[in-house]
mmCIF file with all atom_site columns, C-alpha atoms in Angstrom:
data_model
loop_
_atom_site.group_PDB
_atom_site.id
_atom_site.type_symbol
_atom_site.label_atom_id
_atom_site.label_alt_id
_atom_site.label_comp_id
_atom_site.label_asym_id
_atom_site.label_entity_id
_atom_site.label_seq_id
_atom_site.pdbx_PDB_ins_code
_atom_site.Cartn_x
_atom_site.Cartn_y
_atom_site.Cartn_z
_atom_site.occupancy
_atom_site.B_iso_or_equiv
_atom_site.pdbx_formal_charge
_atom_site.auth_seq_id
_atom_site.auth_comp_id
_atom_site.auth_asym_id
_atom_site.auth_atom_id
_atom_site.pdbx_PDB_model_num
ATOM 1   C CA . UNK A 1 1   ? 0.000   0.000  0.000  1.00 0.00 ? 1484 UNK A CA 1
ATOM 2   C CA . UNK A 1 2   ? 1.840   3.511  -1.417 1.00 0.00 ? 1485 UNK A CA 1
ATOM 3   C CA . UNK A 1 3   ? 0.423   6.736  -0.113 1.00 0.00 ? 1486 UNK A CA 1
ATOM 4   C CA . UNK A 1 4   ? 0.448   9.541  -2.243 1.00 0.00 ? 1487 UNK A CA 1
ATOM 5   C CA . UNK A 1 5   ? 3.139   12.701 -1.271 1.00 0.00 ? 1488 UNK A CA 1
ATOM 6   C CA . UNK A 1 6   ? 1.973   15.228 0.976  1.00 0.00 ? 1489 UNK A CA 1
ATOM 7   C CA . UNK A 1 7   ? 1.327   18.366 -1.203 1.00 0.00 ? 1490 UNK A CA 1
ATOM 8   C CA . UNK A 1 8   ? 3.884   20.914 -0.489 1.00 0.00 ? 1491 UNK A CA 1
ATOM 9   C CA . UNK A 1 9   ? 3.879   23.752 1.882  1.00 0.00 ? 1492 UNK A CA 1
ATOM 10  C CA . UNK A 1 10  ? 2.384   27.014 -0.085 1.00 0.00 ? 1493 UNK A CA 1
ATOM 11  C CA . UNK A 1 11  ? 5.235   29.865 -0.479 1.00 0.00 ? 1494 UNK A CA 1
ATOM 12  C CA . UNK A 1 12  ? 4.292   33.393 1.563  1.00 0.00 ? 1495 UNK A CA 1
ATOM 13  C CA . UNK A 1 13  ? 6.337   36.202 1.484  1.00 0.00 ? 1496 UNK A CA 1
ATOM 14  C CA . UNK A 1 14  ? 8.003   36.972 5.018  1.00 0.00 ? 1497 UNK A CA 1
ATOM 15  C CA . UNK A 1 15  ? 9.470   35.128 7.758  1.00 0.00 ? 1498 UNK A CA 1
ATOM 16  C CA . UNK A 1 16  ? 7.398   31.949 9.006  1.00 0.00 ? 1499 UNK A CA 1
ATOM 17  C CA . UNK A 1 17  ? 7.846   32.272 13.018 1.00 0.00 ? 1500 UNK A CA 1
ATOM 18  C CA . UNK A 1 18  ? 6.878   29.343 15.710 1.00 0.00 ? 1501 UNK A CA 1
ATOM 19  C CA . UNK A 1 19  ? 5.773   31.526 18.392 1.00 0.00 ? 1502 UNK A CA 1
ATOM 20  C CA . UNK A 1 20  ? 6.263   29.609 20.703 1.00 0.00 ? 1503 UNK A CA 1
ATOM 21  C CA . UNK A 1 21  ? 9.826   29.015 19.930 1.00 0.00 ? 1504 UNK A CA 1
ATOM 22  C CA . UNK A 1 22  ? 10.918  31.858 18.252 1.00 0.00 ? 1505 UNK A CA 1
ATOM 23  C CA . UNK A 1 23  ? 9.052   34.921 20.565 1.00 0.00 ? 1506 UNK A CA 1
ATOM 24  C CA . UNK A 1 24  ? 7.460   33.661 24.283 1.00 0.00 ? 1507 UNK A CA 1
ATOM 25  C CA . UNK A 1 25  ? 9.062   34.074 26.825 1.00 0.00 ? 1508 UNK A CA 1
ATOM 26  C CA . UNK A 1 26  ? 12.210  35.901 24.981 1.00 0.00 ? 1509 UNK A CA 1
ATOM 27  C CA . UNK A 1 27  ? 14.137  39.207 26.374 1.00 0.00 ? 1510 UNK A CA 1
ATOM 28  C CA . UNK A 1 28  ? 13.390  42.204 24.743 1.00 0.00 ? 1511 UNK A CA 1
ATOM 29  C CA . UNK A 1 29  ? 16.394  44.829 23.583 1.00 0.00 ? 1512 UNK A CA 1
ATOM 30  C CA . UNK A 1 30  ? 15.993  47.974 22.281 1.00 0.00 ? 1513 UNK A CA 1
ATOM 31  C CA . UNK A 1 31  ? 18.033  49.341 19.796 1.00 0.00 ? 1514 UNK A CA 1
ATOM 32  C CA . UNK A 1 32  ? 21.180  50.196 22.307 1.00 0.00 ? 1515 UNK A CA 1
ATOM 33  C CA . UNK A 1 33  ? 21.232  46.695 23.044 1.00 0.00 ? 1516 UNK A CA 1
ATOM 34  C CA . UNK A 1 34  ? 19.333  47.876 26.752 1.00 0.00 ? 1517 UNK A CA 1
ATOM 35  C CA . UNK A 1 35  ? 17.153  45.024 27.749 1.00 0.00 ? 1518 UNK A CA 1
ATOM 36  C CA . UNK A 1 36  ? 13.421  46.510 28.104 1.00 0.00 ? 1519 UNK A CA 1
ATOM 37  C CA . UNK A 1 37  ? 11.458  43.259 29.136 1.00 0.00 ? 1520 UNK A CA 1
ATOM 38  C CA . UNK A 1 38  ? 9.902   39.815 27.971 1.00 0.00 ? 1521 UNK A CA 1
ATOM 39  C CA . UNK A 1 39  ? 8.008   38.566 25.628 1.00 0.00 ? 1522 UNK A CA 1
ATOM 40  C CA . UNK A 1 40  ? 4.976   37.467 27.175 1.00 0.00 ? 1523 UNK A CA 1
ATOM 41  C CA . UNK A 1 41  ? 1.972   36.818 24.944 1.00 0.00 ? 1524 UNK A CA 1
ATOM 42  C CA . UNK A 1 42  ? 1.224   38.158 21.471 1.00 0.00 ? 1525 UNK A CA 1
ATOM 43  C CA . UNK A 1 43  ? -1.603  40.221 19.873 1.00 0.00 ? 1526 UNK A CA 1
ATOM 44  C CA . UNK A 1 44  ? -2.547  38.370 16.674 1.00 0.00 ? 1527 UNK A CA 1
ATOM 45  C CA . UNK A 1 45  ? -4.780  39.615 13.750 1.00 0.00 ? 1528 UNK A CA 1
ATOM 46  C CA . UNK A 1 46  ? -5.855  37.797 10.781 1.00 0.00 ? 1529 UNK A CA 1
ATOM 47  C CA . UNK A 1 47  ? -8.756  35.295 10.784 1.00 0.00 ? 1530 UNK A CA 1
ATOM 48  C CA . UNK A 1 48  ? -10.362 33.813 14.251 1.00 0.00 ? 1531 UNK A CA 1
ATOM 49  C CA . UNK A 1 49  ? -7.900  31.245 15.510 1.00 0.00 ? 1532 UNK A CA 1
ATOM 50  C CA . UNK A 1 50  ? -10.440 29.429 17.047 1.00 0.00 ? 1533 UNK A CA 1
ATOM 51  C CA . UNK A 1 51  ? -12.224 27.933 14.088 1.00 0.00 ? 1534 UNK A CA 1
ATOM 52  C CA . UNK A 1 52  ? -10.479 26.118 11.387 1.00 0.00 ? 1535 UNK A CA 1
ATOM 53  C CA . UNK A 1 53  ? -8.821  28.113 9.015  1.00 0.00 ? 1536 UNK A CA 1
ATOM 54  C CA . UNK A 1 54  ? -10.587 27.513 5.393  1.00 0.00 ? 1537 UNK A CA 1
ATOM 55  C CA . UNK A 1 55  ? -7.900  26.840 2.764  1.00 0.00 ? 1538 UNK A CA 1
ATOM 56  C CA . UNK A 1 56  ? -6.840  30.134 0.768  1.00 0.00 ? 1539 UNK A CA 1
ATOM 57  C CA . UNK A 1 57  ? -7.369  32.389 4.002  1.00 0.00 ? 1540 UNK A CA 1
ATOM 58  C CA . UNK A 1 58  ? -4.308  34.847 4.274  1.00 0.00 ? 1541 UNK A CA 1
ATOM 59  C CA . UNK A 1 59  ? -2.530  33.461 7.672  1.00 0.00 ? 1542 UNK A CA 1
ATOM 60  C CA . UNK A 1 60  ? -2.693  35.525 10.982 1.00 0.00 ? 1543 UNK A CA 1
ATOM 61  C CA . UNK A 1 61  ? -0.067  38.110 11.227 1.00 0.00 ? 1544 UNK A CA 1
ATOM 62  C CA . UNK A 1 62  ? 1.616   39.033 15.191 1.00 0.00 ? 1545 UNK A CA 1
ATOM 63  C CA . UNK A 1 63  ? 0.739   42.689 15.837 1.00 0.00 ? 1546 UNK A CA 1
ATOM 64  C CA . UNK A 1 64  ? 2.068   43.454 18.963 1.00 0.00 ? 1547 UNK A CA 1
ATOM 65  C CA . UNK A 1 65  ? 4.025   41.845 21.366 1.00 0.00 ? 1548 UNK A CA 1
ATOM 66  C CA . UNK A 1 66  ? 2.665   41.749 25.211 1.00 0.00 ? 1549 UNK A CA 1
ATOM 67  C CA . UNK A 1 67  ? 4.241   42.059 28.113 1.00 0.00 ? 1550 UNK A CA 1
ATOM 68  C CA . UNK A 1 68  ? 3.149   42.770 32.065 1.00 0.00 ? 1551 UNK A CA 1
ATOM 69  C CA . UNK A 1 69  ? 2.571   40.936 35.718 1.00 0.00 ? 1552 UNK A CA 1
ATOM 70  C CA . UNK A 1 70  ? 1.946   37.819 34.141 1.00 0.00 ? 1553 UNK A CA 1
ATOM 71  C CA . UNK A 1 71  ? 3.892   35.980 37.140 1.00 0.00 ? 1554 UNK A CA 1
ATOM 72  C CA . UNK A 1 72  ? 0.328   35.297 39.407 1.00 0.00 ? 1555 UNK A CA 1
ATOM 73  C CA . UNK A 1 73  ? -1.438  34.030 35.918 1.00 0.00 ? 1556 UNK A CA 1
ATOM 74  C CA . UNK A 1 74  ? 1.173   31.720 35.264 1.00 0.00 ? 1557 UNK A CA 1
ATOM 75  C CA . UNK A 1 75  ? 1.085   30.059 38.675 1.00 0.00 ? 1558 UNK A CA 1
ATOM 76  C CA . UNK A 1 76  ? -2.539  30.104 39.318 1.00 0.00 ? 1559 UNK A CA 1
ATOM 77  C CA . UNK A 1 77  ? -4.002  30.236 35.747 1.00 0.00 ? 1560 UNK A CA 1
ATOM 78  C CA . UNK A 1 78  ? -5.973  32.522 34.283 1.00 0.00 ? 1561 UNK A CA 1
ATOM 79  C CA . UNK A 1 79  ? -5.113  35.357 31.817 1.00 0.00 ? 1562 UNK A CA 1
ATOM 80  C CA . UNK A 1 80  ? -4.248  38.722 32.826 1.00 0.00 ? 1563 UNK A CA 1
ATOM 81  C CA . UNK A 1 81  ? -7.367  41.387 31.825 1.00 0.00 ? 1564 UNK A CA 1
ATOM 82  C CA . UNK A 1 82  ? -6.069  42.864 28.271 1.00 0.00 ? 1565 UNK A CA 1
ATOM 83  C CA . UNK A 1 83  ? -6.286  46.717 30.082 1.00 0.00 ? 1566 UNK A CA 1
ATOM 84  C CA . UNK A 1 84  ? -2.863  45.560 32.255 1.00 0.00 ? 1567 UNK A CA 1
ATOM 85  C CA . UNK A 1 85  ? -0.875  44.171 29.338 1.00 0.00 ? 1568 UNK A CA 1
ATOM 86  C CA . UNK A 1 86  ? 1.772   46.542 27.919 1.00 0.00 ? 1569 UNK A CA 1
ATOM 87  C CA . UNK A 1 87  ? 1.644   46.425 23.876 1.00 0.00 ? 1570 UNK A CA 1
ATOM 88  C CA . UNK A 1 88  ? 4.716   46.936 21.675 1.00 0.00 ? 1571 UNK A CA 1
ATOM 89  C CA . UNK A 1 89  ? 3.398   47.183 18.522 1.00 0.00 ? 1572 UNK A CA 1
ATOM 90  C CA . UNK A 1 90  ? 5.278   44.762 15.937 1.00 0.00 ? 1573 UNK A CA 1
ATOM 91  C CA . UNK A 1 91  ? 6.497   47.246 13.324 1.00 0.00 ? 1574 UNK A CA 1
ATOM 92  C CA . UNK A 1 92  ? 9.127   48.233 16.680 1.00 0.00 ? 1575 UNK A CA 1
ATOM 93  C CA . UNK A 1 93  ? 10.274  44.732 16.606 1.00 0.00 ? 1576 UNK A CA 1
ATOM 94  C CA . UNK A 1 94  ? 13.758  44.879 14.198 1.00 0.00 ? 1577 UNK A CA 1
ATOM 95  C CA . UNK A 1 95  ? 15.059  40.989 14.602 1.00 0.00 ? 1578 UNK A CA 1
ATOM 96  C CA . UNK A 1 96  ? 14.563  37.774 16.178 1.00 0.00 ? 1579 UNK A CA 1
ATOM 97  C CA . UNK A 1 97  ? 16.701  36.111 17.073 1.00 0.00 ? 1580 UNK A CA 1
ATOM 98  C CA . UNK A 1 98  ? 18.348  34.754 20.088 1.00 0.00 ? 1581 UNK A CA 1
ATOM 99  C CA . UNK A 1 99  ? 16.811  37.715 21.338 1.00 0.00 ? 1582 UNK A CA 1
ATOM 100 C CA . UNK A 1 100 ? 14.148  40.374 20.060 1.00 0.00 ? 1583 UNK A CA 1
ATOM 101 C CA . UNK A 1 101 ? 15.980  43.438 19.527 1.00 0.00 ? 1584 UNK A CA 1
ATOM 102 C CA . UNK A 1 102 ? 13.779  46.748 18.887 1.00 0.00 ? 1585 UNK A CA 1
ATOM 103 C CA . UNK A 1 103 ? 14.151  49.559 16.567 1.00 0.00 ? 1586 UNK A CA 1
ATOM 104 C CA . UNK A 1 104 ? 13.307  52.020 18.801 1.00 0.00 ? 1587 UNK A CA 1
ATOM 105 C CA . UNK A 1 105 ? 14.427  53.174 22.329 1.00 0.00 ? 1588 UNK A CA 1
ATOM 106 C CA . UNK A 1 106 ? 13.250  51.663 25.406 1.00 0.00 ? 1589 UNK A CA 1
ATOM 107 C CA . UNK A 1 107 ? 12.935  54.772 27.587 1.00 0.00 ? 1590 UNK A CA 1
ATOM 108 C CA . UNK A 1 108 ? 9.769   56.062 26.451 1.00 0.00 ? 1591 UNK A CA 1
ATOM 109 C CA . UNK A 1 109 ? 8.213   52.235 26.474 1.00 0.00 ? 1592 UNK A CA 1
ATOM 110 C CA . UNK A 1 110 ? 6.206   51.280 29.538 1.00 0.00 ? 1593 UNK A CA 1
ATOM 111 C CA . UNK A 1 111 ? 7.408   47.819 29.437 1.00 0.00 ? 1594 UNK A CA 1
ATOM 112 C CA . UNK A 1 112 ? 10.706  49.225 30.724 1.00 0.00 ? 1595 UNK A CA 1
ATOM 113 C CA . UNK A 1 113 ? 9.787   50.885 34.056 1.00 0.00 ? 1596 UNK A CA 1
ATOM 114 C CA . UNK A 1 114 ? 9.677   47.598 35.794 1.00 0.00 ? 1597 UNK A CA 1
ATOM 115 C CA . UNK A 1 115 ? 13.172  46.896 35.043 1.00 0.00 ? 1598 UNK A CA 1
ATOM 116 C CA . UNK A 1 116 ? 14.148  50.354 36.119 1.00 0.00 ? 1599 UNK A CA 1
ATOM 117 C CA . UNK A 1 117 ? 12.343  50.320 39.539 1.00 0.00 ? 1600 UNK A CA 1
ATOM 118 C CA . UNK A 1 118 ? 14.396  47.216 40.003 1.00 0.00 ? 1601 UNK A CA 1
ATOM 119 C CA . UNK A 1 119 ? 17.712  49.116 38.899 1.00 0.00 ? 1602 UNK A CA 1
ATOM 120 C CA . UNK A 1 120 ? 16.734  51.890 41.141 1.00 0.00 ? 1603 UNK A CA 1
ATOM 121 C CA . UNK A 1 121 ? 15.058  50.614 44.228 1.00 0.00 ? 1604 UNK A CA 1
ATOM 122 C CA . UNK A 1 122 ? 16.861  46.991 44.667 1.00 0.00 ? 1605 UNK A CA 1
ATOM 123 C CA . UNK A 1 123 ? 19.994  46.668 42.680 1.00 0.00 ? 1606 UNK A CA 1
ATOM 124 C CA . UNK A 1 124 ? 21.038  50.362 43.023 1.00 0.00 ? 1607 UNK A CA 1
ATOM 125 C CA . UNK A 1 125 ? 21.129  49.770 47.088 1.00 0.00 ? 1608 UNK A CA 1
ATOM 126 C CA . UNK A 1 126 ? 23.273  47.208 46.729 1.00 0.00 ? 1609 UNK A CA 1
ATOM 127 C CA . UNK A 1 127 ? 26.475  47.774 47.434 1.00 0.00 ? 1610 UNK A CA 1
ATOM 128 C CA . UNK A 1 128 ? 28.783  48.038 43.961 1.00 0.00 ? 1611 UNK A CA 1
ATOM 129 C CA . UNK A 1 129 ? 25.006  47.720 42.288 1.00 0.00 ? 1612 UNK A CA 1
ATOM 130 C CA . UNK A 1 130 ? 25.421  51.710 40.963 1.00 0.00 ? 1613 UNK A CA 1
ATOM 131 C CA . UNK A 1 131 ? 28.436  51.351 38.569 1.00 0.00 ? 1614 UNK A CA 1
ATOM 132 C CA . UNK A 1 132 ? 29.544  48.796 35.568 1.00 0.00 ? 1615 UNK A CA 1
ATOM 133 C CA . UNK A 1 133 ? 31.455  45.227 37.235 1.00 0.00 ? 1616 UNK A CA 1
ATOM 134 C CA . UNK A 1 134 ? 34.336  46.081 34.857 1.00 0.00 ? 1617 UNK A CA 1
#
């Protein structure tokens, strides 16, 4: 008994992405190389994911990446209301890689005041926390 070939994989323009592999759970740069936070869940538009896709249907697209206090939903379950997730909307997003690096500066993001209330108000009272290990 011979099976016939799988048909091949259509072509799309673009970079195909696993999510999951590629973008959760991945630091964030910006474009100093300044780490601004993680990747914690994605906005995604297109077609509703929760149906099956009908063949010919342009694929969803990422349009932000989320970030927030995500910490309590992970251990408890749950998802986080939408109003307390921080969006960084996806045409900011320069390369994936290892990490995701930014095309903008962090600064004026939200997503980065956590990280600098724990420079300031942990690390900084540290002692040797306020100046480069060099």
């Amino acid at each position: 008994m011979t099976s016939a070939p799988l048909p091949r994989a259509p072509r799309v323009a673009g970079r195909i992405l696993d999510a999951q592999l590629h973008l959760m759970d991945r630091q964030v740069l910006d474009h100093d190389g300044v780490p601004v936070t993680t990747v914690d869940d994605l906005e995604v538009g297109g077609p509703a994911l929760d149906v099956e896709i009908a063949p010919g249907t342009p694929a969803p697209v990422i349009t932000a990446l989320l970030t927030g206090s995500v910490l309590g939903t992970r251990i408890f379950g749950g998802r986080p209301p939408s109003s307390r997730l921080i969006r960084i909307p996806w045409k900011d997003v320069a390369e994936v890689g290892v990490v995701v690096k930014l095309g903008v500066k962090g600064e004026p993001l939200d997503a980065s005041w956590v990280e600098r209330w724990v420079r300031d108000k942990i690390i900084g009272r540290i002692p040797g926390g306020r100046h480069d290990p060099r």
